[in-house]
Amino acid sequence: MIRDAYAVRTGIGPRPLAGGRYPRPVIEVIERDDGLINGAPADHYLDEPQDWPPYDHRAMRLCRGRVLDIGVGAGRCAIELQRRGIAVTGLDTSLGAIEVARKRGLRDTVLNTVDEFSRAAVRYDTFLLLGNNLGLLESPERAPVLLAGLSRLAAPGARIVAQGSDPYGTRDPVHVAYHERNRQRGRLGGQLRLRLRYREIASDWFDYLNCSVAELEGLLAGTGWRLKSIDEQDRPYYLAVMEQDT
Amino acid sequence: MIRDAYAVRTGIGPRPLAGGRYPRPVIEVIERDDGLINGAPADHYLDEPQDWPPYDHRAMRLCRGRVLDIGVGAGRCAIELQRRGIAVTGLDTSLGAIEVARKRGLRDTVLNTVDEFSRAAVRYDTFLLLGNNLGLLESPERAPVLLAGLSRLAAPGARIVAQGSDPYGTRDPVHVAYHERNRQRGRLGGQLRLRLRYREIASDWFDYLNCSVAELEGLLAGTGWRLKSIDEQDRPYYLAVMEQDT
């Protein structure tokens, strides 16, 4: 999907066509396990800084030292960090995403999961999770495992800079009912069960966590990470900075 | 969905928002029974004539007398016919579509199926099926039933003006395999099994027929309709004019 979005934006490579002649928009389909489905144009993965939401710009300024961009996608933010002279590695589980990020100029990339990569003998000062990727904490069960992986990769004084979404401000009955159903099943309200679809490809179902700041603090307990600061200027979206206990 | 697309385009009515603040694009999700999924921006249902594909303009000139626009949607083509002083009725099974078409100025609308409406004591000179709505023939079993409904609604000398798509020019292995699978099951190759999804709403699964001109001629046999002309200037898309046997 990111390869197709890159071809449409740049004209490099075969562009998706309808009926062999009309450009077909590249749209990511996000399906939730209650049947809610959303299409989102994939072009935003390639947005230049002038088109970013404001919190992404503020996130850049929270980075320190060597940065690991987790879920780097098409390299949107990592390429900007690199341009600023910051040492940044882009990690993603998607080969297509890594290929596009490299074509766009990102030099240091890793095709891997955090769990596998955390056995490597490298250390980072900042773990960056943008594009709502605080959601990669997934669940109360998964969060400590991911955070332990980051601990193994952490240089002394390392921080996590993550963008999250507080899901509980909505009055949309579809979302309110989903949160309630989740709680009845012993899940966090915003613990989304999703899969991504593009053309004939469908991901497996996975958990993706939209949590409140209070829930995030609860998830951090006992992990060696603690909340350092929260930027809630663009609610319901927020930036969380987490640091290791000293 | 069409209500939301109308709100986004005009600013009239509540617009869909992500996180309660960012505009959410209105995207129609089209799911095929082999797992292929496509998202398509719904905004095209509201396109003004200058944004139409060229064959829609040529279809306008094929209309004669009183027109029934079948699957009128947001009234894209019917409103243009009305503007030209042509007597046009817009029929759709979607209440939201009819509401938007009326808000945009279409005066004569019917919320109904062709089958039900064909019992009414009205007669038309042209049946218009644009936006690929030749697909409403559905299947070899369904096509004669729909065509019989149109026969009941037909004034002497009536015609059908329909836009179709020949699906067989593709070399996309996903589509080629789908056509082959269909044939093995006794279906026409381009007899798509689809459902439409938007947010929490999903249609039932239905057949939608992309057929070649030769297949169309086969479907017409014995229905009282025959192929009068074909416009294939914009292959794989075509305009078919059908008239009643005399």
Short mmCIF file of N, CA and C in Angstrom, two decimals, chain A residues 11 35-36 42 50 63 71 76 92 102 136 138 153 157 168 180 197 199 201 208 210 215 220 238:
data_model
loop_
_atom_site.label_atom_id
_atom_site.label_comp_id
_atom_site.label_asym_id
_atom_site.label_seq_id
_atom_site.Cartn_x
_atom_site.Cartn_y
_atom_site.Cartn_z
N GLY A 11 5.07 9.58 -9.05
CA GLY A 11 5.10 9.16 -10.45
C GLY A 11 6.16 8.10 -10.73
N GLY A 35 -17.43 -4.46 13.40
CA GLY A 35 -17.98 -4.20 12.07
C GLY A 35 -17.77 -2.78 11.58
N LEU A 36 -17.29 -1.89 12.45
CA LEU A 36 -16.98 -0.53 11.99
C LEU A 36 -15.84 -0.60 10.98
N ALA A 42 -4.04 6.82 1.99
CA ALA A 42 -2.72 6.43 2.48
C ALA A 42 -1.67 7.51 2.22
N GLN A 50 5.22 20.47 6.38
CA GLN A 50 4.22 21.55 6.36
C GLN A 50 2.79 21.01 6.44
N CYS A 63 12.93 14.93 20.96
CA CYS A 63 13.92 13.87 20.70
C CYS A 63 15.30 14.28 21.22
N GLY A 71 7.83 1.85 13.93
CA GLY A 71 6.72 1.97 12.98
C GLY A 71 6.99 3.16 12.08
N ARG A 76 8.27 9.41 7.12
CA ARG A 76 7.79 10.78 7.26
C ARG A 76 8.59 11.59 8.29
N ASP A 92 10.49 -0.99 11.06
CA ASP A 92 9.12 -1.34 10.68
C ASP A 92 9.07 -2.82 10.37
N ARG A 102 13.55 4.04 2.36
CA ARG A 102 14.93 4.08 1.83
C ARG A 102 14.98 4.85 0.51
N LEU A 136 0.74 0.83 19.87
CA LEU A 136 1.50 -0.43 19.80
C LEU A 136 1.67 -1.08 21.17
N GLU A 138 -0.75 -2.03 22.72
CA GLU A 138 -1.74 -3.08 22.44
C GLU A 138 -2.72 -3.36 23.58
N LEU A 153 16.95 -1.97 24.86
CA LEU A 153 17.57 -1.14 23.82
C LEU A 153 17.95 0.25 24.34
N GLY A 157 19.37 7.00 30.67
CA GLY A 157 18.64 8.26 30.51
C GLY A 157 17.71 8.30 29.32
N TYR A 168 -12.00 8.63 25.10
CA TYR A 168 -13.21 8.68 25.93
C TYR A 168 -13.98 9.99 25.87
N GLU A 180 -17.82 0.09 26.08
CA GLU A 180 -18.55 -0.62 27.13
C GLU A 180 -18.43 -2.14 26.94
N ARG A 197 -6.62 -3.62 5.81
CA ARG A 197 -6.85 -4.27 4.53
C ARG A 197 -6.48 -3.31 3.39
N ARG A 199 -6.60 -3.78 -0.92
CA ARG A 199 -6.80 -4.67 -2.06
C ARG A 199 -7.00 -6.12 -1.57
N ILE A 201 -4.97 -7.89 0.28
CA ILE A 201 -4.17 -8.18 1.46
C ILE A 201 -4.94 -7.81 2.72
N TYR A 208 -4.84 -2.71 19.29
CA TYR A 208 -4.21 -1.39 19.14
C TYR A 208 -4.88 -0.53 20.19
N ASN A 210 -5.95 2.67 22.22
CA ASN A 210 -6.18 4.08 22.51
C ASN A 210 -6.50 4.19 23.99
N GLU A 215 -4.85 5.78 32.21
CA GLU A 215 -4.63 4.36 31.88
C GLU A 215 -3.17 4.10 31.53
N LEU A 220 2.24 1.68 32.95
CA LEU A 220 3.67 1.85 33.17
C LEU A 220 4.12 1.26 34.51
N TYR A 238 -2.44 13.36 22.24
CA TYR A 238 -1.45 13.83 23.21
C TYR A 238 -0.09 13.24 22.92
#
